Coordinates of C-alpha atoms in Angstrom, one line a residue:
Chain A
M1 CA -93.6 87.8 -163.2
V2 CA -96.1 88.7 -160.1
S3 CA -92.9 90.2 -157.9
L4 CA -91.7 92.4 -161.1
S5 CA -95.3 94.2 -161.5
S6 CA -95.9 95.1 -157.6
A7 CA -92.3 96.1 -158.0
A8 CA -93.2 98.7 -160.7
L9 CA -96.2 99.6 -158.9
S10 CA -94.8 100.6 -155.8
A11 CA -92.6 102.8 -158.0
R12 CA -95.5 104.4 -159.3
L13 CA -96.7 104.8 -156.1
G14 CA -93.7 106.4 -155.0
R15 CA -93.7 109.0 -157.6
R16 CA -96.7 110.1 -156.8
G17 CA -95.6 111.4 -154.0
G18 CA -97.3 109.1 -151.4
R19 CA -94.4 107.2 -148.8
V20 CA -94.4 103.7 -149.8
P21 CA -93.8 101.7 -146.8
A22 CA -89.8 100.7 -146.1
G23 CA -88.6 97.4 -147.0
R24 CA -91.5 97.6 -150.4
R25 CA -89.2 100.3 -152.0
V26 CA -87.2 99.6 -154.8
G27 CA -83.8 101.2 -154.5
R28 CA -83.4 103.5 -157.5
H29 CA -79.6 103.8 -158.0
P30 CA -78.8 103.9 -161.3
G31 CA -75.2 104.5 -161.0
A32 CA -74.7 101.5 -158.8
A33 CA -77.1 99.5 -160.9
F34 CA -75.1 100.1 -164.6
T35 CA -72.1 99.3 -162.7
L36 CA -72.8 96.2 -161.4
L37 CA -74.8 95.5 -164.9
S38 CA -71.9 96.5 -166.4
P39 CA -70.0 92.4 -167.5
W40 CA -73.4 91.7 -168.5
L41 CA -74.3 94.9 -170.7
I42 CA -70.6 94.2 -172.3
G43 CA -71.8 90.7 -173.0
I44 CA -75.3 91.4 -173.9
V45 CA -73.8 94.2 -176.6
G46 CA -70.5 92.6 -177.6
L47 CA -71.1 88.7 -177.8
T48 CA -75.1 88.6 -178.2
L49 CA -76.7 91.4 -180.1
G50 CA -73.7 92.7 -181.9
P51 CA -72.6 89.3 -183.2
M52 CA -76.4 88.9 -183.9
I53 CA -76.5 91.9 -186.2
A54 CA -73.2 90.9 -187.7
S55 CA -74.2 87.0 -188.8
L56 CA -77.7 88.8 -190.2
V57 CA -75.0 91.3 -192.1
L58 CA -72.6 87.9 -193.1
S59 CA -75.8 85.8 -194.0
F60 CA -75.8 88.0 -197.1
T61 CA -72.2 88.0 -198.2
D62 CA -69.1 85.6 -199.0
Y63 CA -66.8 84.7 -196.4
D64 CA -64.1 82.3 -195.9
L65 CA -62.4 84.0 -193.6
L66 CA -59.0 84.9 -195.3
S67 CA -60.3 87.8 -197.4
A68 CA -62.7 90.3 -196.2
P69 CA -66.5 89.3 -197.0
T70 CA -68.2 90.3 -200.3
F71 CA -71.9 91.1 -200.5
V72 CA -73.4 88.4 -202.6
G73 CA -77.0 89.8 -201.8
G74 CA -79.6 86.6 -200.9
A75 CA -77.5 84.6 -202.9
N76 CA -76.7 82.2 -199.1
Y77 CA -80.9 82.2 -199.3
A78 CA -81.0 80.8 -202.7
R79 CA -78.8 78.9 -202.2
M80 CA -80.5 76.8 -199.7
L81 CA -83.5 76.1 -201.3
D82 CA -81.4 73.8 -204.0
D83 CA -79.0 72.4 -201.7
P84 CA -80.0 68.6 -201.0
R85 CA -77.9 68.1 -198.1
L86 CA -79.6 70.7 -196.5
A87 CA -82.9 69.4 -196.7
Q88 CA -81.7 66.1 -196.1
S89 CA -80.5 67.6 -192.9
L90 CA -83.7 69.7 -192.1
G91 CA -85.8 66.1 -192.7
V92 CA -83.5 64.5 -190.2
T93 CA -83.5 67.5 -187.4
S94 CA -87.7 67.6 -188.2
T95 CA -87.8 63.9 -187.6
Y96 CA -85.5 64.1 -184.6
V97 CA -87.3 66.7 -182.6
A98 CA -91.2 66.0 -183.6
I99 CA -90.1 62.3 -182.4
A100 CA -87.7 62.7 -179.7
V101 CA -89.6 65.5 -177.7
P102 CA -93.3 64.3 -177.3
L103 CA -92.0 60.8 -176.1
K104 CA -88.9 62.2 -173.8
T105 CA -91.6 64.4 -172.6
T106 CA -94.6 61.7 -171.9
C107 CA -91.5 59.3 -170.2
A108 CA -91.0 62.2 -168.1
L109 CA -94.7 63.0 -167.3
L110 CA -95.3 59.0 -167.0
I111 CA -92.5 57.9 -164.6
A112 CA -92.9 61.7 -162.7
V113 CA -96.7 60.3 -162.3
V114 CA -95.6 57.0 -160.5
L115 CA -93.2 58.5 -158.2
A116 CA -95.7 61.4 -157.0
R117 CA -98.1 58.9 -155.9
G118 CA -95.7 58.4 -152.9
V119 CA -92.8 55.8 -152.9
R120 CA -90.6 55.0 -150.6
L121 CA -86.8 55.9 -151.4
I122 CA -88.4 58.4 -153.7
G123 CA -84.9 60.2 -153.5
V124 CA -83.1 57.3 -154.7
Y125 CA -85.5 56.4 -157.6
R126 CA -85.2 60.4 -158.9
A127 CA -81.3 60.6 -158.7
A128 CA -81.4 57.0 -160.9
F129 CA -83.8 58.5 -163.3
Y130 CA -82.3 62.0 -163.2
L131 CA -78.5 60.9 -164.0
P132 CA -78.4 59.8 -167.7
S133 CA -79.6 63.9 -168.5
L134 CA -76.1 65.0 -166.5
L135 CA -74.1 62.2 -168.2
G136 CA -76.1 62.2 -172.2
A137 CA -74.5 65.5 -173.7
S138 CA -70.9 64.0 -172.8
V139 CA -68.6 62.7 -175.7
A140 CA -67.8 59.5 -173.2
I141 CA -71.8 58.7 -173.4
A142 CA -71.9 59.4 -177.3
I143 CA -69.3 56.9 -177.1
L144 CA -70.6 54.2 -175.4
W145 CA -73.7 54.7 -177.5
R146 CA -71.5 53.6 -180.6
L147 CA -70.5 50.4 -178.7
V148 CA -74.4 49.7 -177.1
F149 CA -75.7 50.2 -180.7
G150 CA -73.1 48.5 -183.1
S151 CA -73.4 44.9 -184.6
D152 CA -71.7 43.5 -181.1
G153 CA -73.4 45.6 -179.0
I154 CA -75.6 44.9 -175.7
F155 CA -78.8 46.2 -177.4
N156 CA -78.3 42.9 -180.2
A157 CA -77.7 40.8 -176.6
F158 CA -80.5 41.8 -175.3
L159 CA -82.4 41.0 -178.6
G160 CA -80.5 38.1 -179.3
M161 CA -82.4 36.9 -175.7
F162 CA -85.6 37.0 -177.4
G163 CA -84.0 35.3 -180.4
V164 CA -84.5 38.3 -182.6
E165 CA -81.5 38.7 -184.9
G166 CA -79.6 42.2 -184.7
Q167 CA -77.8 44.6 -186.9
S168 CA -75.3 47.5 -186.5
W169 CA -78.1 49.7 -185.5
V170 CA -75.3 53.3 -185.9
S171 CA -74.3 52.1 -189.3
T172 CA -77.7 51.6 -191.2
P173 CA -79.2 54.6 -192.5
D174 CA -82.6 53.6 -191.6
T175 CA -82.1 53.2 -188.0
A176 CA -79.1 55.4 -187.3
L177 CA -81.4 58.3 -186.3
F178 CA -83.4 55.9 -184.0
T179 CA -80.4 55.6 -181.8
L180 CA -80.0 59.1 -181.1
I181 CA -83.9 59.3 -180.6
A182 CA -83.0 56.7 -177.8
L183 CA -80.0 59.1 -176.5
S184 CA -82.4 61.6 -175.9
V185 CA -85.4 59.7 -174.8
W186 CA -82.9 58.0 -172.3
Q187 CA -82.4 61.9 -170.4
F188 CA -85.9 62.1 -169.7
G189 CA -84.8 62.6 -166.1
G190 CA -84.5 66.3 -166.5
P191 CA -88.2 67.3 -167.6
M192 CA -89.0 64.4 -164.7
V193 CA -87.9 66.5 -162.3
I194 CA -89.4 69.5 -163.0
F195 CA -92.9 67.6 -163.7
L196 CA -92.0 65.8 -160.3
A197 CA -92.1 69.2 -158.2
A198 CA -94.9 70.1 -159.8
L199 CA -97.1 67.0 -159.5
L200 CA -96.4 67.0 -155.9
Q201 CA -97.8 70.6 -155.5
V202 CA -101.2 69.0 -157.0
P203 CA -103.5 69.7 -153.7
A204 CA -104.4 65.4 -152.5
E205 CA -107.8 66.9 -151.4
L206 CA -108.6 67.4 -155.1
Q207 CA -107.9 63.6 -155.9
E208 CA -109.7 62.5 -152.6
A209 CA -112.5 64.3 -153.5
A210 CA -112.9 62.8 -157.3
A211 CA -111.8 59.5 -156.0
I212 CA -115.0 59.6 -153.2
D213 CA -117.2 60.9 -156.4
G214 CA -116.2 57.3 -157.9
A215 CA -113.1 58.7 -160.6
G216 CA -111.1 56.1 -160.9
P217 CA -107.0 56.5 -161.1
V218 CA -107.0 57.0 -164.9
R219 CA -109.9 59.5 -164.9
R220 CA -108.2 61.1 -162.1
F221 CA -104.9 61.4 -164.1
A222 CA -107.1 62.6 -167.1
R223 CA -109.6 65.1 -165.5
I224 CA -107.6 66.4 -162.7
T225 CA -103.4 66.3 -162.3
V226 CA -103.0 66.9 -166.2
P227 CA -105.3 70.0 -166.7
L228 CA -103.4 71.1 -163.4
I229 CA -99.9 70.4 -164.6
T230 CA -100.6 72.0 -168.1
P231 CA -97.9 74.9 -167.9
V232 CA -95.7 72.9 -166.9
I233 CA -96.2 70.0 -169.5
F234 CA -96.0 73.5 -172.1
F235 CA -92.9 74.7 -170.4
N236 CA -91.0 71.3 -170.4
L237 CA -92.2 70.7 -174.3
V238 CA -91.1 74.2 -175.5
L239 CA -87.4 73.8 -173.6
E240 CA -86.9 70.3 -175.2
M241 CA -87.9 71.3 -178.7
I242 CA -85.4 74.5 -178.6
N243 CA -82.5 72.3 -177.1
S244 CA -83.6 69.3 -179.5
F245 CA -83.1 71.5 -182.5
Q246 CA -79.5 72.5 -181.4
T247 CA -78.2 68.9 -180.6
F248 CA -74.6 68.3 -181.9
T249 CA -72.5 66.1 -179.7
P250 CA -74.2 62.7 -180.6
S251 CA -74.7 63.1 -184.1
Y252 CA -71.2 64.6 -184.4
I253 CA -69.5 61.3 -182.3
I254 CA -71.7 58.8 -183.6
S255 CA -71.1 59.7 -187.1
G256 CA -67.4 60.3 -186.7
G257 CA -68.4 63.6 -187.8
T258 CA -69.9 63.2 -190.8
G259 CA -73.5 63.0 -190.4
G260 CA -73.4 59.6 -191.7
P261 CA -74.5 56.7 -192.8
A262 CA -75.5 58.1 -196.2
D263 CA -76.4 61.4 -193.8
S264 CA -78.9 59.9 -191.8
T265 CA -77.9 61.4 -188.5
L266 CA -77.4 65.0 -190.3
L267 CA -78.6 66.6 -187.5
Y268 CA -78.9 70.6 -188.6
S269 CA -75.9 71.7 -186.2
L270 CA -73.6 69.5 -187.4
Y271 CA -74.2 70.6 -191.1
L272 CA -73.9 74.0 -189.8
Y273 CA -70.6 73.1 -188.5
L274 CA -69.3 71.6 -191.2
E275 CA -70.0 73.6 -193.6
A276 CA -68.6 77.1 -191.0
F277 CA -65.7 75.3 -190.0
T278 CA -64.5 72.5 -192.5
K279 CA -65.4 74.3 -195.9
F280 CA -65.3 77.6 -194.4
R281 CA -68.5 79.1 -196.0
M282 CA -69.1 81.6 -193.2
G283 CA -71.9 83.1 -195.3
Y284 CA -73.6 80.5 -196.0
A285 CA -73.3 79.2 -192.2
S286 CA -74.9 82.2 -190.8
A287 CA -77.7 81.9 -193.2
M288 CA -78.3 78.8 -191.9
A289 CA -78.0 80.3 -188.3
W290 CA -80.7 82.7 -189.4
V291 CA -83.0 80.0 -190.7
L292 CA -82.8 77.7 -187.6
L293 CA -83.7 81.0 -185.5
L294 CA -86.8 81.6 -187.7
I295 CA -87.7 78.2 -187.3
I296 CA -86.9 77.8 -183.8
G297 CA -89.2 81.0 -183.4
L298 CA -92.0 79.9 -185.5
V299 CA -92.3 76.4 -183.5
T300 CA -92.3 78.4 -180.4
A301 CA -95.0 80.6 -181.7
L302 CA -97.0 77.4 -183.1
L303 CA -96.9 76.0 -179.3
F304 CA -97.9 79.2 -178.1
W305 CA -100.9 79.6 -180.3
T306 CA -101.7 76.3 -179.8
S307 CA -101.2 76.5 -175.6
R308 CA -104.2 78.7 -175.6
R309 CA -106.1 76.0 -176.2
W310 CA -104.8 73.5 -173.7
V311 CA -103.1 75.1 -171.6
F312 CA -104.5 76.0 -167.7
Y313 CA -103.6 79.0 -165.4
A314 CA -105.1 77.9 -162.3
D315 CA -103.5 81.7 -161.2
S316 CA -104.4 83.6 -164.6
G317 CA -107.0 85.9 -162.8
E318 CA -104.7 87.3 -160.1
R319 CA -102.1 88.7 -163.3
Chain B
M1 CA -100.8 58.6 -148.8
T2 CA -102.1 57.1 -145.3
D3 CA -104.0 53.9 -145.2
A4 CA -107.2 55.8 -144.3
S5 CA -107.0 57.8 -147.6
P6 CA -109.2 56.7 -150.5
L7 CA -106.3 56.4 -153.0
Y8 CA -104.8 53.5 -150.7
R9 CA -104.8 50.6 -152.9
P10 CA -104.4 47.4 -152.2
T11 CA -100.3 45.9 -151.6
A12 CA -100.0 44.1 -154.5
W13 CA -100.8 47.0 -156.6
R14 CA -98.3 48.9 -154.6
W15 CA -95.3 46.2 -155.4
M16 CA -96.3 46.5 -158.9
R17 CA -94.6 49.9 -158.6
Y18 CA -91.6 49.3 -157.5
V19 CA -91.0 46.5 -159.3
V20 CA -91.8 49.0 -162.5
L21 CA -89.8 51.5 -161.6
T22 CA -87.1 49.3 -160.3
A23 CA -86.9 47.7 -164.1
A24 CA -87.0 51.2 -165.2
A25 CA -83.9 52.2 -163.4
L26 CA -82.2 49.1 -164.1
L27 CA -82.5 49.4 -167.8
L28 CA -81.8 52.9 -167.6
L29 CA -78.5 52.7 -166.0
Y30 CA -77.5 49.6 -167.7
P31 CA -75.5 50.6 -170.3
V32 CA -73.9 52.9 -167.8
L33 CA -72.8 49.9 -165.5
W34 CA -72.0 48.0 -168.6
M35 CA -69.3 50.3 -169.5
V36 CA -67.6 50.7 -166.3
M37 CA -67.5 46.2 -166.1
A38 CA -66.6 46.3 -169.8
S39 CA -63.4 49.1 -169.1
L40 CA -62.3 46.0 -166.8
K41 CA -62.5 43.2 -168.6
P42 CA -59.7 41.9 -171.3
E43 CA -60.4 43.1 -174.9
D44 CA -61.3 39.8 -176.2
E45 CA -64.0 39.8 -173.4
I46 CA -66.0 43.1 -173.9
F47 CA -68.0 41.3 -176.6
S48 CA -68.0 37.9 -176.2
Q49 CA -69.8 38.1 -173.0
P50 CA -71.9 41.5 -172.7
A51 CA -73.5 40.5 -169.6
A52 CA -70.9 38.7 -167.8
L53 CA -69.4 40.2 -164.1
P54 CA -65.7 40.5 -165.2
G55 CA -64.1 37.8 -163.5
S56 CA -61.0 39.4 -161.9
L57 CA -60.4 43.4 -162.1
D58 CA -58.3 44.3 -164.5
W59 CA -57.3 47.6 -164.6
A60 CA -54.7 47.4 -168.2
N61 CA -57.5 49.3 -170.2
Y62 CA -57.0 52.1 -167.8
V63 CA -53.2 51.8 -168.0
E64 CA -52.9 51.5 -171.6
G65 CA -55.4 54.5 -172.0
W66 CA -54.2 56.6 -169.7
T67 CA -51.2 57.1 -172.3
G68 CA -53.0 56.2 -175.3
T69 CA -53.2 59.5 -177.0
G70 CA -49.6 60.1 -177.0
R71 CA -50.1 62.0 -174.4
S72 CA -50.9 61.5 -170.5
F73 CA -54.8 61.6 -169.8
G74 CA -54.3 63.5 -167.1
V75 CA -53.1 66.5 -169.1
Y76 CA -56.8 66.3 -170.4
L77 CA -58.3 66.3 -167.1
L78 CA -56.5 69.1 -165.6
N79 CA -57.2 71.0 -168.6
S80 CA -61.1 70.7 -168.4
A81 CA -60.8 71.1 -164.8
L82 CA -59.1 74.9 -164.9
V83 CA -61.5 75.6 -168.0
S84 CA -64.3 74.7 -165.3
T85 CA -63.2 76.0 -162.5
L86 CA -62.4 79.4 -164.6
S87 CA -66.3 79.3 -165.9
V88 CA -67.4 78.5 -162.3
V89 CA -65.9 81.8 -160.8
G90 CA -67.4 83.6 -164.0
N91 CA -71.0 82.7 -164.2
V92 CA -71.1 83.3 -160.3
L93 CA -69.4 86.6 -160.3
A94 CA -71.1 87.8 -163.5
C95 CA -74.5 86.5 -163.2
S96 CA -75.2 87.0 -159.3
M97 CA -74.5 91.0 -159.7
A98 CA -77.0 90.7 -162.9
A99 CA -79.1 89.4 -160.8
Y100 CA -79.0 91.3 -158.0
V101 CA -79.2 94.6 -160.3
F102 CA -82.5 92.9 -162.1
A103 CA -84.4 92.0 -158.5
R104 CA -83.9 94.8 -156.3
L105 CA -82.3 97.8 -158.2
D106 CA -84.4 100.2 -160.0
F107 CA -82.9 102.3 -163.4
P108 CA -83.8 103.1 -166.8
F109 CA -84.6 100.7 -169.1
R110 CA -85.2 98.2 -166.5
R111 CA -88.1 95.8 -167.9
T112 CA -86.6 96.1 -171.4
L113 CA -83.1 94.6 -170.2
F114 CA -85.2 92.1 -168.1
A115 CA -86.9 90.9 -171.3
V116 CA -83.9 91.0 -173.3
M117 CA -82.0 88.8 -170.6
L118 CA -85.1 86.5 -170.5
V119 CA -85.0 86.3 -174.6
T120 CA -81.2 85.8 -174.5
I121 CA -81.9 82.4 -172.8
M122 CA -84.1 80.6 -175.1
L123 CA -81.7 82.0 -178.3
P124 CA -80.0 79.2 -180.4
F125 CA -76.0 79.7 -180.1
Q126 CA -75.5 79.1 -183.7
V127 CA -76.7 82.8 -184.2
T128 CA -74.0 84.2 -182.5
L129 CA -71.6 81.7 -183.3
I130 CA -69.8 83.5 -186.4
P131 CA -69.2 86.5 -185.2
Q132 CA -68.0 85.2 -182.2
Y133 CA -65.6 83.0 -184.2
T134 CA -64.2 85.9 -186.2
L135 CA -64.0 88.7 -183.2
F136 CA -62.3 86.0 -180.8
R137 CA -59.6 85.5 -183.8
E138 CA -59.1 89.4 -184.7
L139 CA -58.5 89.4 -180.6
G140 CA -55.9 86.3 -181.1
W141 CA -57.6 84.1 -178.4
L142 CA -57.7 81.1 -180.8
D143 CA -56.8 78.3 -179.5
T144 CA -56.8 79.2 -175.7
Y145 CA -59.3 78.9 -173.4
L146 CA -60.5 82.7 -173.5
P147 CA -63.4 82.2 -175.8
L148 CA -64.4 79.4 -173.6
V149 CA -64.0 81.7 -169.9
V150 CA -64.8 85.5 -171.0
P151 CA -68.3 85.1 -172.1
K152 CA -68.7 83.4 -168.3
F153 CA -67.4 87.0 -166.8
L154 CA -69.8 88.5 -168.9
A155 CA -72.5 87.0 -168.0
V156 CA -73.9 85.1 -170.9
D157 CA -75.1 82.0 -169.5
A158 CA -78.5 83.7 -168.6
F159 CA -80.3 80.9 -167.6
F160 CA -78.3 81.0 -164.4
I161 CA -79.2 85.1 -164.4
F162 CA -82.7 84.2 -164.1
L163 CA -82.4 81.2 -161.3
M164 CA -80.7 83.6 -159.2
V165 CA -83.5 86.6 -159.5
Q166 CA -86.0 84.0 -158.9
F167 CA -83.8 83.5 -155.6
I168 CA -83.4 87.0 -154.3
R169 CA -87.0 87.7 -154.8
G170 CA -87.3 85.2 -152.2
I171 CA -84.7 86.7 -149.5
P172 CA -86.6 89.5 -147.4
R173 CA -86.4 93.1 -148.8
E174 CA -86.0 94.2 -144.9
L175 CA -82.6 93.1 -145.0
D176 CA -81.9 95.7 -147.9
E177 CA -83.6 98.1 -145.7
A178 CA -81.7 97.6 -142.6
A179 CA -78.7 97.6 -144.8
R180 CA -79.6 100.6 -146.1
I181 CA -80.1 102.1 -142.8
D182 CA -76.9 101.1 -141.4
G183 CA -75.4 103.1 -144.5
C184 CA -75.0 100.5 -147.1
G185 CA -74.9 101.5 -150.8
P186 CA -76.2 99.4 -153.4
I187 CA -73.3 97.6 -154.2
R188 CA -72.3 96.8 -150.1
T189 CA -75.6 95.5 -149.6
F190 CA -75.3 93.3 -152.4
R191 CA -71.3 92.3 -151.4
R192 CA -72.1 92.1 -147.5
V193 CA -76.2 91.0 -147.8
I194 CA -77.3 89.3 -150.8
F195 CA -74.3 87.8 -152.1
P196 CA -73.8 85.4 -148.8
L197 CA -77.6 84.6 -148.5
L198 CA -77.5 83.8 -152.2
T199 CA -75.5 80.6 -151.5
P200 CA -77.7 78.0 -152.2
A201 CA -78.0 79.9 -155.6
L202 CA -75.0 79.9 -156.1
V203 CA -73.7 76.3 -155.6
T204 CA -76.6 75.0 -158.1
T205 CA -74.9 77.3 -160.8
A206 CA -71.4 76.2 -159.8
I207 CA -72.4 72.3 -159.7
F208 CA -74.4 72.6 -162.9
T209 CA -71.6 75.4 -164.7
F210 CA -68.8 73.0 -163.6
I211 CA -70.6 70.1 -165.1
W212 CA -71.9 71.2 -168.4
T213 CA -68.9 72.7 -169.2
F214 CA -67.0 69.5 -168.4
D215 CA -69.4 67.9 -170.8
D216 CA -69.0 70.4 -173.1
F217 CA -67.7 69.6 -176.8
F218 CA -68.6 72.2 -179.3
G219 CA -66.7 75.2 -178.0
Q220 CA -63.8 73.2 -177.1
L221 CA -64.2 71.4 -180.8
V222 CA -64.1 74.8 -182.8
Y223 CA -61.7 77.0 -180.5
I224 CA -59.3 74.7 -179.3
S225 CA -56.7 72.9 -181.9
S226 CA -53.1 72.4 -179.9
P227 CA -53.0 68.8 -178.5
S228 CA -51.3 70.1 -175.0
L229 CA -54.5 72.1 -174.3
F230 CA -56.8 69.4 -175.2
T231 CA -59.7 68.9 -172.7
V232 CA -61.1 65.7 -171.9
P233 CA -64.2 65.6 -174.4
L234 CA -60.8 66.5 -177.0
G235 CA -58.9 63.7 -175.8
L236 CA -62.0 61.4 -175.8
R237 CA -62.1 62.2 -179.8
V238 CA -58.8 61.5 -180.6
F239 CA -59.4 57.7 -179.4
I240 CA -62.3 57.4 -181.9
D241 CA -60.1 58.8 -185.1
T242 CA -57.1 56.9 -184.0
T243 CA -57.9 53.5 -182.4
G244 CA -59.5 50.6 -184.6
Q245 CA -61.6 48.0 -183.7
S246 CA -58.6 46.5 -181.5
A247 CA -58.7 49.6 -178.6
Y248 CA -62.3 49.7 -177.4
G249 CA -61.0 48.9 -173.9
P250 CA -58.8 52.0 -173.1
M251 CA -61.2 53.6 -174.7
L252 CA -64.2 52.7 -172.8
A253 CA -61.5 53.0 -169.5
M254 CA -60.7 56.9 -170.3
A255 CA -64.9 57.2 -171.0
V256 CA -65.2 55.9 -167.6
L257 CA -62.6 58.6 -166.2
A258 CA -64.1 61.5 -167.8
L259 CA -67.8 60.8 -166.1
I260 CA -66.3 60.1 -162.8
P261 CA -66.3 64.0 -161.8
V262 CA -69.6 64.4 -163.0
V263 CA -71.1 61.3 -161.3
V264 CA -69.0 62.8 -157.8
F265 CA -70.3 65.9 -158.4
F266 CA -74.2 64.4 -158.8
L267 CA -73.6 61.8 -155.6
F268 CA -72.7 65.4 -153.4
F269 CA -75.4 67.5 -155.1
Q270 CA -78.0 65.8 -156.1
K271 CA -80.7 67.5 -154.1
R272 CA -79.5 70.7 -154.7
L273 CA -79.2 70.6 -158.0
V274 CA -82.7 68.6 -158.6
S275 CA -84.0 71.4 -156.8
G276 CA -82.7 74.1 -158.3
L277 CA -84.0 72.9 -161.5
A278 CA -87.3 72.4 -160.2
T279 CA -87.3 76.2 -159.1
S280 CA -86.5 77.4 -162.4
G281 CA -89.2 75.2 -164.1
L282 CA -92.0 76.2 -162.0
K283 CA -91.9 80.3 -160.9
G284 CA -91.9 81.6 -164.5

């Protein structure tokens, strides 16, 4: 945000009458600005802010798309409190987020650290690790996952090499969610790329100085590398958390659109979709959407609150 | 690291690193390789010899899968290509315009609107889903591509606006100033100076938009119901719904076809994708 504040500063200086050096000034052209911004403005009002308010209003109604919405007060929210399927899907989603996000971020960081230590063919490795994160959201990969973790799948073939008897991991309620978690972790290449870029900016002199002082690789990692990239760790955690709460495709495809077996893969987004578009409970689904927003907001706020204790901003003095 | 560096480690350690990295990469990519191999095998060999290379290339699964849903898979590919291409055009035009305004022009409520834009990056799509659906229904847009494509022309994917704002901040302001002195207004400056210089960020946006739209399932599931309009993800879903244990081969073959455009894009543009992603994460 540094350049934004300097722009604001120069605009303020300009207003005081002092000539701002050419090239520094931000052009004040409201007409042109709003012309170029008009698609975004239409979108933000018509497709984001307007619908947000509308879904908040709808969440206090009964609405099945066929007849006009009828006001029901807080009934949708009250119903959420004793909807066992909602409780189930909240549990499934929390487990999914709480395991997948830290695991994925850790894998991303570890591999990025190894790559950042100077590896030949770094581009090839980076590409190999990154590719799954581009493919992972697709239906094709979700189909593949169903087969990989099925009873005849290659995961069991792999276990068989060690003499372990497998099972159908996707159709056993106790394990089905872990196949979704595995799919999420499989895509660690996305955060890895961001970590790698950050690690390559950590000055080598710091590492060397610590090495001369006798710090081993583990200590150097824990005491120098990690503190310097805590902002990026924080960024990746927040981003992955928000995305994980919204995961839909694998849970739909792997469970055949049901969230089964025994609702064990019923992620929140899938349950919301089923309520809205198979049962046409648009009011209830709107309430669910707002509760999701609230949960994501709370978890984000919590992460921000803890970040004061562990995130280290090297440039904080400049702000 | 040079050999003189105190971080230099004996060769054995270095080799370990390559062994671990290579093993991890193979483990990660093995399922995809398996899928490609399995799609080229006769049905009965797919699960009986999971690790084996196909004895000979057997294209029967592709032939069978191409028409396996009662409709040519080519239709799905063309439909997906159409939706993705329109989305790319929309995102490139609308997001670059908005990004230029936020990065370079001053106007009332500029800081507030910029903050609103940043917040929408993190907004879960579910919160706007149902009113958007009813809006598009009122407009008579259900079962057309309009609900998938029009939002891109209205710059709803704020992530790309942010990406381009970051990029434009790196373009020297002297160029804008020179254009101004030559008599260009802000819109001309955008068209003639900024937009051409923005090409790297536009390419990143285009590729990500193409891949994400090509892979997107939710929007297409919600808005498209006519089989003649089905895209690749919806076509693949037909396989799951209609085929039993006996037809995994054709399904896998079409799943491989569905991945090919994404992999090809990735191989051509991977440097740009990676650097685009890294910049967005670092300059917060």
